[in-house]
Structure formats: C-alpha cells, structure tokens
Amino acid sequence: MARSRPRVWLLAGCAAVLLWAFVAQLIAVGRLLVMFGLAGDAEPSPPPVALPPRRIYRSNGYLKVSCNGGLNQMRSEICDMVAVARLLNLTMVVPELDKRSFWADQSNFGDIFDVKHFIDTLRDEVHIVKQLPKSFDQEDSNIILNMPPVSWSDEKYYLHQILPLFSKYNVIHFNKTDARLANNGISTQVQLLRCRVNFHALKFTPQIEALGNKLVKKLQAKGSFVALHLRYEMDMLAFSGCNHGLFPEEAEELKRMRYAYPWWREKEIDSQAKRLQGLCPLTPEETSIILKALGFERDTLIYIAAGEIYGGEKRLEPLQAAFPKLVKKEMLLELEALRQFQNHSSQMAALDFIVSTASDIFIPTYDGNMAKLVEGHRRFLGFRKSVLLDRQKLVGLLDLYNNKTITWDNFASSVQETHKNRVVQPSCRRKLENKPKEEDYFYANPHECLANSGLCSGTKDAISVR
C-alpha cells in the first residue's frame, strides 16, 4: 500500500497538468473566437453604439471628390465636400486621396481613416457610399462631369452654379478640392457640419490610433513635452523657394525640383525677400535660438513632428546640441511597429498629428496646413497651449543678434515681448472683405464650433487676437 501511494500522487499530478493544459487551450481558443467575432453567446459583447437615424432625402445625384495635397490639406477638403454634399442634397462617394503629389503616397481613405465610422457618424446628414454604382460608366462624359469648383466659394456658388448641373449629369467629380469653401459668410449650420466632420467623423484607423497613443504614452512617461512641427522638409523648401542656410548645390537641387512639378506655379523666387516677409520656415538652427530665447531649458523634452528633415541629422545638429532630449518617432518605436507606415507619408503624418494634439505645448515653425489644423484641434480640446511664431519679426531679430547688433538679453526680451500675445486663446476669426485667402483660416479657428462661440455672435469684422 505504501508503495502505491507515490504512484497515485504521480497519476494525480499528471491529471492536474493535463487539466490545466486543456483549460489553457480553451481560454486561447475562446480569445481567438472573440478576436474574429465567432464567439457567439459564450462571452457577451459590448452593446452596439446607437447610430443616429438615417436622413431621408431625395438625392439630386452623386458627388465624387479627389483630394489633393498632404494629409491635413486633404482633411480640410473632405470636411468642405461633405458640407457641399449636404447643402445640395447629394449622395457622396468616399473621397479619393492624392496619389500624384510630391510624396506619391498610395494610401486610400480606408488606410488612414475608419470608413465605417465616417459613414455611420454622418448618416443623419449625408448618404455616403463606398463607390459609384457599377451601372455607371466611369468614362461616359454624358453621365459624369469632371471639374474643379471655384476656390473660396460660398453657398450661393454651389446652389446657383453647381446644383443646376445635376439636371444634365448624374455625377459631378470634383477633381481638385483644396480651399473650395470660404472661411466666412457661411451659414452656422454648414460651419457646424464642417466641424462635426473634422472633430468626430474623421477618425484614424485603429492601427494608427493605437500606435499614435503609444507614442503619446511613451512621451508622457518622460514628463511634459513640446511638439515641434519643424517644417524644414524637401517639399516645403522646394515649393517656397526658401534657401537660407543651404549650400548652393542644395538650393540648386530644390530649384530643379520646383521646375519639375507643373502645379508649383511660382518658379523664380527671391529667397531673401521672402524670408524677410516671414514666408519661410525657420531653419533648425534658427529654431534652437528662438526656443532658448523663449525660455525653454536645455532639458526640455522636444518631439519632432515632421518627415525627413532636409540635410538629415547634420542639419539637426544645432537643435540637438541645444536640446539633447530631442526625439523622433523612429527613436521611440521599434522598427517593426513603424514598418507598415513607412513610405506612406500621410499615415506617418497622422501619427505626428496625434502626438501634436496631445502635447503640452505645440510650436510650428511654419503656418502650413498641419500647423493650422493642429491649432484648431487644440482650440477644440480646451485651448491647449500653442505658440504661434511671428516669423517676420523673428528673422529681423535673428539677423540683428547674429550680426552682434543687439545683445542676447535684448534679443531674448524682444522675442518674449513679441510672443506674449501669440499663445492661442479664445478669439474671433479675422474677416477681410473680398480677400478670403488673407483671412484667418476656418480650420485654425473654427470659433462657431467652440465653447466660446457666443463671443463672436453678431460680429461682422471681429479681429483675431492671438
């Protein structure tokens, strides 16, 4: 009997191991079933989100749009085109993204944004379909009209000039959509819809959201951080013609690129004159001096929200030397995590957008589309601190300091004085009669959609104070 007792324990132990292995397999299989939506009633799924009731209307036709530009320019275009579709009672096709620009990004809408969320969120405003009905011949010019709408147009243009075209055509294809809706003089209903698309319907894919949030958490674990949108990239320098701080061969390379792209219409550019007008992005070296003058300490954690800096690591050296805790997404994430986003500039820009909106401070060195849309998002999120650099005044001060005309103390105090009112705060959008391109941009300050919207009610020519 004593000899059989160890055998019993051995059998019991083996049985326990087998039992635990079986349970572990069941758990693993259960997780897989849940992951692929095959679990049935074994594990209750969260209740579905209630969708808004579908808007019932008689569609006047289909609106197809092809966006142009980078991610943030396309984002504003999509908001505009949804508003146009709603205004004209059209059925909208999920937008096509730009694949022909400088970046040659082959991303589709669904590679960047959650298509289902986009369609569902707006179902009480506009009927959105993934593609045109197969019965339509895409090449039939009697059915489809390809055209760019007139830039900076108001509602009257679309109601009186575009809507009547649907009596002849089933589909209108807007093949260029940048800045096709005015900043001001638009009904509050349309403005609110633009904001709804921007802040709610255009949600990044789960993969982009997850990786962007991972970046934010890694940065927040290190303390507070600044997102620096350093727009010192090849396309911007080539397009703007700004060559301050470049070697002659680099300036020539960028000039050749400018001539190679027919839609970059301005070819011969006086770089020095443009810089003095404040129309050039700050160089990394200029940026390092300005940040120090603004009072940022050497140990400030700075995230570079940008693509590849022209001139590479060599050009970043002055900024890196001044602020050693300078990081980029490539330094914070494993190569494997970034691999699926590489060679897709818009997807990489989406990661920078997430980090920039979440940062403690946002500082753009050029007021391009990303700078403006991030500014607008940070206003929407409660006026998170954004410092809007006055480049025209800064380059004058920089030249005086570099020429030893003024001391560091005078330079720093002048920089701080210049920017004491250039931190984003509640303000009305600046309006200029018959000069929509020179007005404050709607997406940088969509005041109709913010908590302080009453501030600007009834004002015709309110001046923006920053």
GROMACS .gro file of C-alpha atoms in nm:
model
  466
    1MET     CA    1   0.000   0.000   0.000
    2ALA     CA    2   0.282   0.243   0.089
    3ARG     CA    3   0.447   0.170  -0.248
    4SER     CA    4   0.126   0.252  -0.440
    5ARG     CA    5   0.081   0.593  -0.275
    6PRO     CA    6   0.358   0.772  -0.482
    7ARG     CA    7   0.207   0.616  -0.795
    8VAL     CA    8  -0.132   0.770  -0.704
    9TRP     CA    9   0.032   1.111  -0.646
   10LEU     CA   10   0.210   1.081  -0.982
   11LEU     CA   11  -0.114   0.998  -1.160
   12ALA     CA   12  -0.293   1.284  -0.981
   13GLY     CA   13  -0.013   1.527  -1.076
   14CYS     CA   14  -0.025   1.420  -1.441
   15ALA     CA   15  -0.401   1.458  -1.444
   16ALA     CA   16  -0.373   1.811  -1.297
   17VAL     CA   17  -0.116   1.912  -1.560
   18LEU     CA   18  -0.337   1.776  -1.840
   19LEU     CA   19  -0.640   1.952  -1.695
   20TRP     CA   20  -0.460   2.289  -1.678
   21ALA     CA   21  -0.328   2.241  -2.033
   22PHE     CA   22  -0.683   2.170  -2.151
   23VAL     CA   23  -0.818   2.481  -1.972
   24ALA     CA   24  -0.540   2.695  -2.118
   25GLN     CA   25  -0.625   2.568  -2.467
   26LEU     CA   26  -0.992   2.651  -2.412
   27ILE     CA   27  -0.902   3.005  -2.300
   28ALA     CA   28  -0.675   3.055  -2.601
   29VAL     CA   29  -0.942   2.928  -2.842
   30GLY     CA   30  -1.201   3.148  -2.671
   31ARG     CA   31  -0.982   3.455  -2.719
   32LEU     CA   32  -0.935   3.375  -3.086
   33LEU     CA   33  -1.309   3.332  -3.130
   34VAL     CA   34  -1.370   3.670  -2.966
   35MET     CA   35  -1.096   3.830  -3.177
   36PHE     CA   36  -1.256   3.711  -3.500
   37GLY     CA   37  -1.614   3.766  -3.386
   38LEU     CA   38  -1.704   3.395  -3.370
   39ALA     CA   39  -1.764   3.353  -3.001
   40GLY     CA   40  -2.142   3.351  -3.020
   41ASP     CA   41  -2.303   3.396  -2.679
   42ALA     CA   42  -2.014   3.244  -2.486
   43GLU     CA   43  -1.887   3.591  -2.387
   44PRO     CA   44  -2.123   3.889  -2.406
   45SER     CA   45  -2.001   4.159  -2.643
   46PRO     CA   46  -2.037   4.528  -2.554
   47PRO     CA   47  -2.368   4.679  -2.661
   48PRO     CA   48  -2.356   4.837  -3.008
   49VAL     CA   49  -2.325   5.214  -3.024
   50ALA     CA   50  -2.658   5.370  -3.115
   51LEU     CA   51  -2.637   5.522  -3.462
   52PRO     CA   52  -2.813   5.847  -3.547
   53PRO     CA   53  -3.127   5.796  -3.758
   54ARG     CA   54  -3.055   5.798  -4.130
   55ARG     CA   55  -3.154   6.122  -4.301
   56ILE     CA   56  -3.419   6.060  -4.565
   57TYR     CA   57  -3.393   6.286  -4.867
   58ARG     CA   58  -3.427   6.276  -5.243
   59SER     CA   59  -3.073   6.270  -5.377
   60ASN     CA   60  -3.001   6.508  -5.662
   61GLY     CA   61  -2.706   6.297  -5.780
   62TYR     CA   62  -2.364   6.169  -5.681
   63LEU     CA   63  -2.068   6.378  -5.569
   64LYS     CA   64  -1.728   6.221  -5.627
   65VAL     CA   65  -1.419   6.404  -5.497
   66SER     CA   66  -1.047   6.360  -5.550
   67CYS     CA   67  -0.845   6.536  -5.281
   68ASN     CA   68  -0.508   6.695  -5.343
   69GLY     CA   69  -0.216   6.777  -5.113
   70GLY     CA   70  -0.088   6.633  -4.788
   71LEU     CA   71  -0.288   6.472  -4.509
   72ASN     CA   72  -0.407   6.788  -4.337
   73GLN     CA   73  -0.494   6.972  -4.655
   74MET     CA   74  -0.698   6.669  -4.762
   75ARG     CA   75  -0.864   6.658  -4.421
   76SER     CA   76  -0.999   7.011  -4.461
   77GLU     CA   77  -1.106   6.933  -4.818
   78ILE     CA   78  -1.309   6.633  -4.702
   79CYS     CA   79  -1.486   6.849  -4.444
   80ASP     CA   80  -1.569   7.105  -4.712
   81MET     CA   81  -1.700   6.847  -4.956
   82VAL     CA   82  -1.927   6.679  -4.700
   83ALA     CA   83  -2.075   7.022  -4.631
   84VAL     CA   84  -2.132   7.076  -5.005
   85ALA     CA   85  -2.297   6.734  -5.040
   86ARG     CA   86  -2.532   6.818  -4.752
   87LEU     CA   87  -2.610   7.163  -4.892
   88LEU     CA   88  -2.703   7.024  -5.236
   89ASN     CA   89  -2.873   6.701  -5.115
   90LEU     CA   90  -2.622   6.476  -5.290
   91THR     CA   91  -2.504   6.121  -5.234
   92MET     CA   92  -2.134   6.135  -5.159
   93VAL     CA   93  -1.875   5.875  -5.258
   94VAL     CA   94  -1.598   5.806  -5.004
   95PRO     CA   95  -1.323   6.053  -5.107
   96GLU     CA   96  -1.020   5.954  -5.311
   97LEU     CA   97  -0.687   6.065  -5.166
   98ASP     CA   98  -0.400   6.226  -5.354
   99LYS     CA   99  -0.158   5.975  -5.507
  100ARG     CA  100   0.014   6.207  -5.756
  101SER     CA  101   0.168   6.468  -5.528
  102PHE     CA  102   0.532   6.505  -5.429
  103TRP     CA  103   0.501   6.230  -5.167
  104ALA     CA  104   0.348   5.971  -5.407
  105ASP     CA  105   0.163   5.815  -5.115
  106GLN     CA  106  -0.058   5.529  -5.236
  107SER     CA  107  -0.276   5.528  -4.922
  108ASN     CA  108  -0.650   5.505  -4.973
  109PHE     CA  109  -0.909   5.667  -4.746
  110GLY     CA  110  -0.952   5.342  -4.554
  111ASP     CA  111  -0.577   5.316  -4.490
  112ILE     CA  112  -0.591   5.635  -4.283
  113PHE     CA  113  -0.949   5.686  -4.168
  114ASP     CA  114  -1.212   5.448  -4.030
  115VAL     CA  115  -1.452   5.424  -4.325
  116LYS     CA  116  -1.743   5.269  -4.133
  117HIS     CA  117  -1.718   5.529  -3.859
  118PHE     CA  118  -1.709   5.806  -4.120
  119ILE     CA  119  -2.024   5.680  -4.294
  120ASP     CA  120  -2.214   5.597  -3.975
  121THR     CA  121  -2.133   5.921  -3.794
  122LEU     CA  122  -2.270   6.132  -4.080
  123ARG     CA  123  -2.569   5.916  -4.177
  124ASP     CA  124  -2.816   6.170  -4.037
  125GLU     CA  125  -2.664   6.439  -4.262
  126VAL     CA  126  -2.541   6.280  -4.585
  127HIS     CA  127  -2.578   5.944  -4.754
  128ILE     CA  128  -2.221   5.822  -4.820
  129VAL     CA  129  -2.138   5.521  -5.036
  130LYS     CA  130  -1.806   5.345  -5.084
  131GLN     CA  131  -1.818   5.360  -5.463
  132LEU     CA  132  -2.037   5.463  -5.753
  133PRO     CA  133  -2.296   5.211  -5.873
  134LYS     CA  134  -2.146   4.967  -6.123
  135SER     CA  135  -2.411   5.067  -6.375
  136PHE     CA  136  -2.229   5.399  -6.425
  137ASP     CA  137  -1.969   5.405  -6.700
  138GLN     CA  138  -1.679   5.597  -6.547
  139GLU     CA  139  -1.568   5.714  -6.893
  140ASP     CA  140  -1.911   5.835  -7.009
  141SER     CA  141  -1.887   6.215  -7.029
  142ASN     CA  142  -2.264   6.232  -7.066
  143ILE     CA  143  -2.305   6.093  -6.715
  144ILE     CA  144  -2.000   6.226  -6.527
  145LEU     CA  145  -1.873   6.584  -6.532
  146ASN     CA  146  -1.512   6.628  -6.422
  147MET     CA  147  -1.436   6.976  -6.293
  148PRO     CA  148  -1.269   7.174  -6.013
  149PRO     CA  149  -1.506   7.403  -5.824
  150VAL     CA  150  -1.405   7.768  -5.784
  151SER     CA  151  -1.187   7.831  -5.479
  152TRP     CA  152  -1.314   8.014  -5.171
  153SER     CA  153  -1.677   7.995  -5.287
  154ASP     CA  154  -1.978   8.046  -5.065
  155GLU     CA  155  -2.313   7.864  -5.057
  156LYS     CA  156  -2.461   8.074  -5.340
  157TYR     CA  157  -2.200   7.947  -5.585
  158TYR     CA  158  -2.285   7.583  -5.513
  159LEU     CA  159  -2.662   7.639  -5.510
  160HIS     CA  160  -2.679   7.855  -5.822
  161GLN     CA  161  -2.395   7.721  -6.037
  162ILE     CA  162  -2.323   7.362  -5.932
  163LEU     CA  163  -2.668   7.229  -5.840
  164PRO     CA  164  -2.824   7.308  -6.183
  165LEU     CA  165  -2.554   7.092  -6.348
  166PHE     CA  166  -2.717   6.783  -6.196
  167SER     CA  167  -3.013   6.826  -6.430
  168LYS     CA  168  -2.775   6.711  -6.706
  169TYR     CA  169  -2.524   6.488  -6.523
  170ASN     CA  170  -2.571   6.201  -6.278
  171VAL     CA  171  -2.229   6.252  -6.121
  172ILE     CA  172  -2.004   6.551  -6.069
  173HIS     CA  173  -1.644   6.468  -6.000
  174PHE     CA  174  -1.456   6.748  -5.823
  175ASN     CA  175  -1.102   6.663  -5.933
  176LYS     CA  176  -0.944   6.935  -5.719
  177THR     CA  177  -1.080   7.026  -5.380
  178ASP     CA  178  -0.833   7.246  -5.192
  179ALA     CA  179  -0.986   7.555  -5.028
  180ARG     CA  180  -1.312   7.528  -5.220
  181LEU     CA  181  -1.532   7.669  -4.943
  182ALA     CA  182  -1.499   8.016  -4.792
  183ASN     CA  183  -1.385   8.085  -4.436
  184ASN     CA  184  -1.662   8.333  -4.359
  185GLY     CA  185  -2.006   8.431  -4.483
  186ILE     CA  186  -2.117   8.069  -4.445
  187SER     CA  187  -2.430   7.969  -4.252
  188THR     CA  188  -2.377   7.840  -3.899
  189GLN     CA  189  -2.537   7.509  -3.998
  190VAL     CA  190  -2.271   7.449  -4.264
  191GLN     CA  191  -1.991   7.559  -4.032
  192LEU     CA  192  -2.111   7.322  -3.761
  193LEU     CA  193  -2.119   7.034  -4.011
  194ARG     CA  194  -1.759   7.107  -4.118
  195CYS     CA  195  -1.659   7.084  -3.752
  196ARG     CA  196  -1.856   6.765  -3.698
  197VAL     CA  197  -1.670   6.600  -3.984
  198ASN     CA  198  -1.334   6.729  -3.864
  199PHE     CA  199  -1.363   6.654  -3.494
  200HIS     CA  200  -1.587   6.347  -3.494
  201ALA     CA  201  -1.631   6.171  -3.828
  202LEU     CA  202  -1.267   6.168  -3.944
  203LYS     CA  203  -1.133   5.911  -3.701
  204PHE     CA  204  -0.799   5.745  -3.773
  205THR     CA  205  -0.788   5.368  -3.820
  206PRO     CA  206  -0.745   5.156  -3.503
  207GLN     CA  207  -0.386   5.075  -3.608
  208ILE     CA  208  -0.291   5.442  -3.640
  209GLU     CA  209  -0.476   5.535  -3.321
  210ALA     CA  210  -0.304   5.258  -3.125
  211LEU     CA  211   0.047   5.348  -3.241
  212GLY     CA  212  -0.014   5.722  -3.201
  213ASN     CA  213  -0.140   5.670  -2.846
  214LYS     CA  214   0.161   5.450  -2.774
  215LEU     CA  215   0.388   5.737  -2.879
  216VAL     CA  216   0.198   5.978  -2.655
  217LYS     CA  217   0.224   5.745  -2.353
  218LYS     CA  218   0.598   5.695  -2.407
  219LEU     CA  219   0.648   6.072  -2.414
  220GLN     CA  220   0.421   6.141  -2.117
  221ALA     CA  221   0.611   5.880  -1.915
  222LYS     CA  222   0.918   6.103  -1.954
  223GLY     CA  223   0.731   6.414  -1.833
  224SER     CA  224   0.580   6.715  -2.009
  225PHE     CA  225   0.685   6.761  -2.370
  226VAL     CA  226   0.681   7.005  -2.661
  227ALA     CA  227   0.569   6.900  -3.009
  228LEU     CA  228   0.779   7.097  -3.255
  229HIS     CA  229   0.643   7.095  -3.609
  230LEU     CA  230   0.973   7.154  -3.787
  231ARG     CA  231   0.859   7.211  -4.144
  232TYR     CA  232   1.212   7.203  -4.284
  233GLU     CA  233   1.142   6.930  -4.535
  234MET     CA  234   1.238   6.898  -4.900
  235ASP     CA  235   0.892   6.963  -5.045
  236MET     CA  236   0.836   7.279  -4.840
  237LEU     CA  237   1.177   7.425  -4.922
  238ALA     CA  238   1.136   7.346  -5.292
  239PHE     CA  239   0.782   7.486  -5.305
  240SER     CA  240   0.858   7.802  -5.107
  241GLY     CA  241   1.193   7.869  -5.272
  242CYS     CA  242   1.347   7.934  -4.931
  243ASN     CA  243   1.719   7.856  -4.931
  244HIS     CA  244   1.850   8.047  -4.630
  245GLY     CA  245   2.119   7.840  -4.460
  246LEU     CA  246   2.153   7.596  -4.751
  247PHE     CA  247   2.461   7.514  -4.957
  248PRO     CA  248   2.448   7.640  -5.319
  249GLU     CA  249   2.419   7.286  -5.456
  250GLU     CA  250   2.123   7.220  -5.224
  251ALA     CA  251   1.949   7.539  -5.337
  252GLU     CA  252   2.001   7.434  -5.700
  253GLU     CA  253   1.863   7.086  -5.632
  254LEU     CA  254   1.547   7.235  -5.482
  255LYS     CA  255   1.508   7.477  -5.772
  256ARG     CA  256   1.523   7.189  -6.021
  257MET     CA  257   1.255   7.010  -5.821
  258ARG     CA  258   1.032   7.318  -5.826
  259TYR     CA  259   1.052   7.332  -6.204
  260ALA     CA  260   0.977   6.959  -6.229
  261TYR     CA  261   0.630   6.997  -6.074
  262PRO     CA  262   0.399   7.193  -6.307
  263TRP     CA  263   0.144   7.273  -6.033
  264TRP     CA  264   0.409   7.462  -5.834
  265ARG     CA  265   0.344   7.770  -6.043
  266GLU     CA  266   0.585   8.016  -5.882
  267LYS     CA  267   0.928   7.933  -6.025
  268GLU     CA  268   1.167   8.226  -5.992
  269ILE     CA  269   1.170   8.322  -5.625
  270ASP     CA  270   1.370   8.583  -5.432
  271SER     CA  271   1.450   8.375  -5.125
  272GLN     CA  272   1.592   8.662  -4.920
  273ALA     CA  273   1.291   8.887  -4.982
  274LYS     CA  274   1.054   8.603  -4.897
  275ARG     CA  275   1.238   8.529  -4.573
  276LEU     CA  276   1.223   8.894  -4.463
  277GLN     CA  277   0.846   8.886  -4.522
  278GLY     CA  278   0.821   8.592  -4.281
  279LEU     CA  279   0.718   8.349  -4.554
  280CYS     CA  280   0.991   8.089  -4.496
  281PRO     CA  281   1.003   7.810  -4.238
  282LEU     CA  282   1.264   7.864  -3.969
  283THR     CA  283   1.582   7.659  -4.004
  284PRO     CA  284   1.669   7.410  -3.727
  285GLU     CA  285   1.949   7.644  -3.614
  286GLU     CA  286   1.717   7.947  -3.603
  287THR     CA  287   1.460   7.737  -3.417
  288SER     CA  288   1.711   7.639  -3.147
  289ILE     CA  289   1.795   8.007  -3.084
  290ILE     CA  290   1.429   8.109  -3.070
  291LEU     CA  291   1.335   7.829  -2.829
  292LYS     CA  292   1.616   7.932  -2.593
  293ALA     CA  293   1.508   8.296  -2.617
  294LEU     CA  294   1.151   8.196  -2.529
  295GLY     CA  295   1.284   8.043  -2.208
  296PHE     CA  296   1.286   7.671  -2.284
  297GLU     CA  297   1.550   7.494  -2.075
  298ARG     CA  298   1.819   7.264  -2.209
  299ASP     CA  299   1.647   6.958  -2.061
  300THR     CA  300   1.312   7.025  -2.235
  301LEU     CA  301   1.173   6.713  -2.399
  302ILE     CA  302   1.103   6.801  -2.763
  303TYR     CA  303   0.927   6.574  -3.012
  304ILE     CA  304   0.998   6.650  -3.379
  305ALA     CA  305   0.664   6.628  -3.558
  306ALA     CA  306   0.788   6.618  -3.916
  307GLY     CA  307   0.902   6.399  -4.201
  308GLU     CA  308   1.265   6.372  -4.305
  309ILE     CA  309   1.449   6.697  -4.238
  310TYR     CA  310   1.631   6.826  -4.546
  311GLY     CA  311   2.001   6.773  -4.485
  312GLY     CA  312   1.937   6.490  -4.239
  313GLU     CA  313   2.097   6.458  -3.897
  314LYS     CA  314   2.374   6.702  -3.989
  315ARG     CA  315   2.124   6.986  -4.023
  316LEU     CA  316   1.961   6.893  -3.692
  317GLU     CA  317   2.291   6.913  -3.500
  318PRO     CA  318   2.246   7.273  -3.371
  319LEU     CA  319   1.898   7.192  -3.240
  320GLN     CA  320   2.016   6.860  -3.094
  321ALA     CA  321   2.310   7.031  -2.922
  322ALA     CA  322   2.084   7.295  -2.766
  323PHE     CA  323   1.818   7.042  -2.661
  324PRO     CA  324   1.970   6.695  -2.608
  325LYS     CA  325   1.630   6.545  -2.521
  326LEU     CA  326   1.519   6.578  -2.882
  327VAL     CA  327   1.326   6.273  -3.005
  328LYS     CA  328   1.150   6.149  -3.319
  329LYS     CA  329   0.905   5.865  -3.365
  330GLU     CA  330   1.182   5.649  -3.512
  331MET     CA  331   1.369   5.682  -3.179
  332LEU     CA  332   1.067   5.590  -2.966
  333LEU     CA  333   0.919   5.299  -3.160
  334GLU     CA  334   1.056   4.965  -3.272
  335LEU     CA  335   1.133   4.939  -3.642
  336GLU     CA  336   0.877   4.659  -3.681
  337ALA     CA  337   0.598   4.877  -3.535
  338LEU     CA  338   0.670   5.153  -3.788
  339ARG     CA  339   0.732   4.929  -4.086
  340GLN     CA  340   0.372   4.923  -4.214
  341PHE     CA  341   0.357   5.305  -4.208
  342GLN     CA  342   0.689   5.376  -4.378
  343ASN     CA  343   0.674   5.501  -4.737
  344HIS     CA  344   0.324   5.630  -4.656
  345SER     CA  345   0.375   5.996  -4.569
  346SER     CA  346   0.009   6.059  -4.484
  347GLN     CA  347  -0.001   5.772  -4.236
  348MET     CA  348   0.322   5.894  -4.075
  349ALA     CA  349   0.173   6.246  -4.064
  350ALA     CA  350  -0.131   6.101  -3.885
  351LEU     CA  351   0.097   5.976  -3.606
  352ASP     CA  352   0.251   6.323  -3.574
  353PHE     CA  353  -0.098   6.475  -3.569
  354ILE     CA  354  -0.199   6.256  -3.272
  355VAL     CA  355   0.116   6.346  -3.078
  356SER     CA  356   0.090   6.717  -3.163
  357THR     CA  357  -0.270   6.748  -3.043
  358ALA     CA  358  -0.180   6.569  -2.717
  359SER     CA  359   0.143   6.759  -2.639
  360ASP     CA  360   0.174   7.003  -2.351
  361ILE     CA  361   0.290   7.275  -2.590
  362PHE     CA  362   0.272   7.287  -2.970
  363ILE     CA  363   0.508   7.507  -3.171
  364PRO     CA  364   0.502   7.515  -3.553
  365THR     CA  365   0.791   7.676  -3.741
  366TYR     CA  366   0.569   7.738  -4.044
  367ASP     CA  367   0.195   7.805  -4.065
  368GLY     CA  368   0.110   7.534  -4.317
  369ASN     CA  369  -0.190   7.302  -4.319
  370MET     CA  370  -0.076   7.080  -4.033
  371ALA     CA  371   0.006   7.378  -3.812
  372LYS     CA  372  -0.337   7.528  -3.876
  373LEU     CA  373  -0.538   7.211  -3.824
  374VAL     CA  374  -0.350   7.115  -3.509
  375GLU     CA  375  -0.409   7.468  -3.379
  376GLY     CA  376  -0.781   7.426  -3.445
  377HIS     CA  377  -0.791   7.086  -3.274
  378ARG     CA  378  -0.608   7.220  -2.970
  379ARG     CA  379  -0.860   7.504  -2.951
  380PHE     CA  380  -1.141   7.247  -2.967
  381LEU     CA  381  -0.979   7.043  -2.689
  382GLY     CA  382  -0.984   7.338  -2.448
  383PHE     CA  383  -0.727   7.582  -2.587
  384ARG     CA  384  -0.422   7.372  -2.518
  385LYS     CA  385  -0.110   7.586  -2.534
  386SER     CA  386   0.013   7.660  -2.886
  387VAL     CA  387   0.282   7.920  -2.956
  388LEU     CA  388   0.239   8.084  -3.297
  389LEU     CA  389   0.575   8.226  -3.402
  390ASP     CA  390   0.588   8.566  -3.572
  391ARG     CA  391   0.848   8.476  -3.832
  392GLN     CA  392   0.863   8.820  -3.992
  393LYS     CA  393   0.970   8.983  -3.667
  394LEU     CA  394   1.186   8.689  -3.567
  395VAL     CA  395   1.408   8.687  -3.876
  396GLY     CA  396   1.478   9.059  -3.826
  397LEU     CA  397   1.573   8.998  -3.463
  398LEU     CA  398   1.781   8.693  -3.556
  399ASP     CA  399   1.979   8.893  -3.811
  400LEU     CA  400   2.043   9.170  -3.555
  401TYR     CA  401   2.160   8.917  -3.298
  402ASN     CA  402   2.378   8.718  -3.540
  403ASN     CA  403   2.538   9.045  -3.659
  404LYS     CA  404   2.608   9.132  -3.293
  405THR     CA  405   2.397   9.447  -3.325
  406ILE     CA  406   2.199   9.353  -3.013
  407THR     CA  407   2.297   9.152  -2.705
  408TRP     CA  408   2.148   8.818  -2.607
  409ASP     CA  409   1.946   8.978  -2.326
  410ASN     CA  410   1.796   9.237  -2.562
  411PHE     CA  411   1.728   8.967  -2.821
  412ALA     CA  412   1.560   8.731  -2.571
  413SER     CA  413   1.346   9.004  -2.415
  414SER     CA  414   1.235   9.121  -2.763
  415VAL     CA  415   1.142   8.766  -2.864
  416GLN     CA  416   0.940   8.718  -2.546
  417GLU     CA  417   0.768   9.055  -2.580
  418THR     CA  418   0.675   8.973  -2.943
  419HIS     CA  419   0.508   8.647  -2.839
  420LYS     CA  420   0.335   8.734  -2.514
  421ASN     CA  421   0.003   8.761  -2.705
  422ARG     CA  422   0.074   8.486  -2.957
  423VAL     CA  423  -0.034   8.196  -2.740
  424VAL     CA  424  -0.364   8.055  -2.866
  425GLN     CA  425  -0.661   8.189  -2.673
  426PRO     CA  426  -1.034   8.239  -2.740
  427SER     CA  427  -1.067   8.482  -3.030
  428CYS     CA  428  -1.283   8.573  -3.325
  429ARG     CA  429  -1.177   8.490  -3.677
  430ARG     CA  430  -1.037   8.786  -3.870
  431LYS     CA  431  -1.252   8.874  -4.171
  432LEU     CA  432  -1.144   9.070  -4.477
  433GLU     CA  433  -1.399   9.172  -4.739
  434ASN     CA  434  -1.322   9.016  -5.079
  435LYS     CA  435  -0.989   8.877  -4.955
  436PRO     CA  436  -1.072   8.525  -4.830
  437LYS     CA  437  -0.715   8.396  -4.879
  438GLU     CA  438  -0.583   8.657  -4.636
  439GLU     CA  439  -0.840   8.592  -4.365
  440ASP     CA  440  -0.777   8.377  -4.061
  441TYR     CA  441  -0.829   8.018  -4.172
  442PHE     CA  442  -1.151   7.849  -4.063
  443TYR     CA  443  -0.981   7.523  -3.958
  444ALA     CA  444  -0.727   7.706  -3.741
  445ASN     CA  445  -1.003   7.887  -3.554
  446PRO     CA  446  -1.348   7.731  -3.607
  447HIS     CA  447  -1.499   7.957  -3.340
  448GLU     CA  448  -1.859   7.865  -3.429
  449CYS     CA  449  -1.790   7.515  -3.302
  450LEU     CA  450  -1.604   7.601  -2.981
  451ALA     CA  451  -1.725   7.651  -2.626
  452ASN     CA  452  -1.678   8.027  -2.661
  453SER     CA  453  -1.885   8.053  -2.980
  454GLY     CA  454  -2.104   8.325  -2.826
  455LEU     CA  455  -1.800   8.552  -2.817
  456CYS     CA  456  -1.826   8.621  -3.189
  457SER     CA  457  -2.202   8.616  -3.241
  458GLY     CA  458  -2.324   8.917  -3.429
  459THR     CA  459  -1.973   9.044  -3.508
  460LYS     CA  460  -1.903   9.123  -3.871
  461ASP     CA  461  -1.543   9.235  -3.864
  462ALA     CA  462  -1.407   9.091  -3.541
  463ILE     CA  463  -1.029   9.096  -3.525
  464SER     CA  464  -0.845   8.787  -3.411
  465VAL     CA  465  -0.623   8.843  -3.108
  466ARG     CA  466  -0.357   8.580  -3.056
   0.00000   0.00000   0.00000
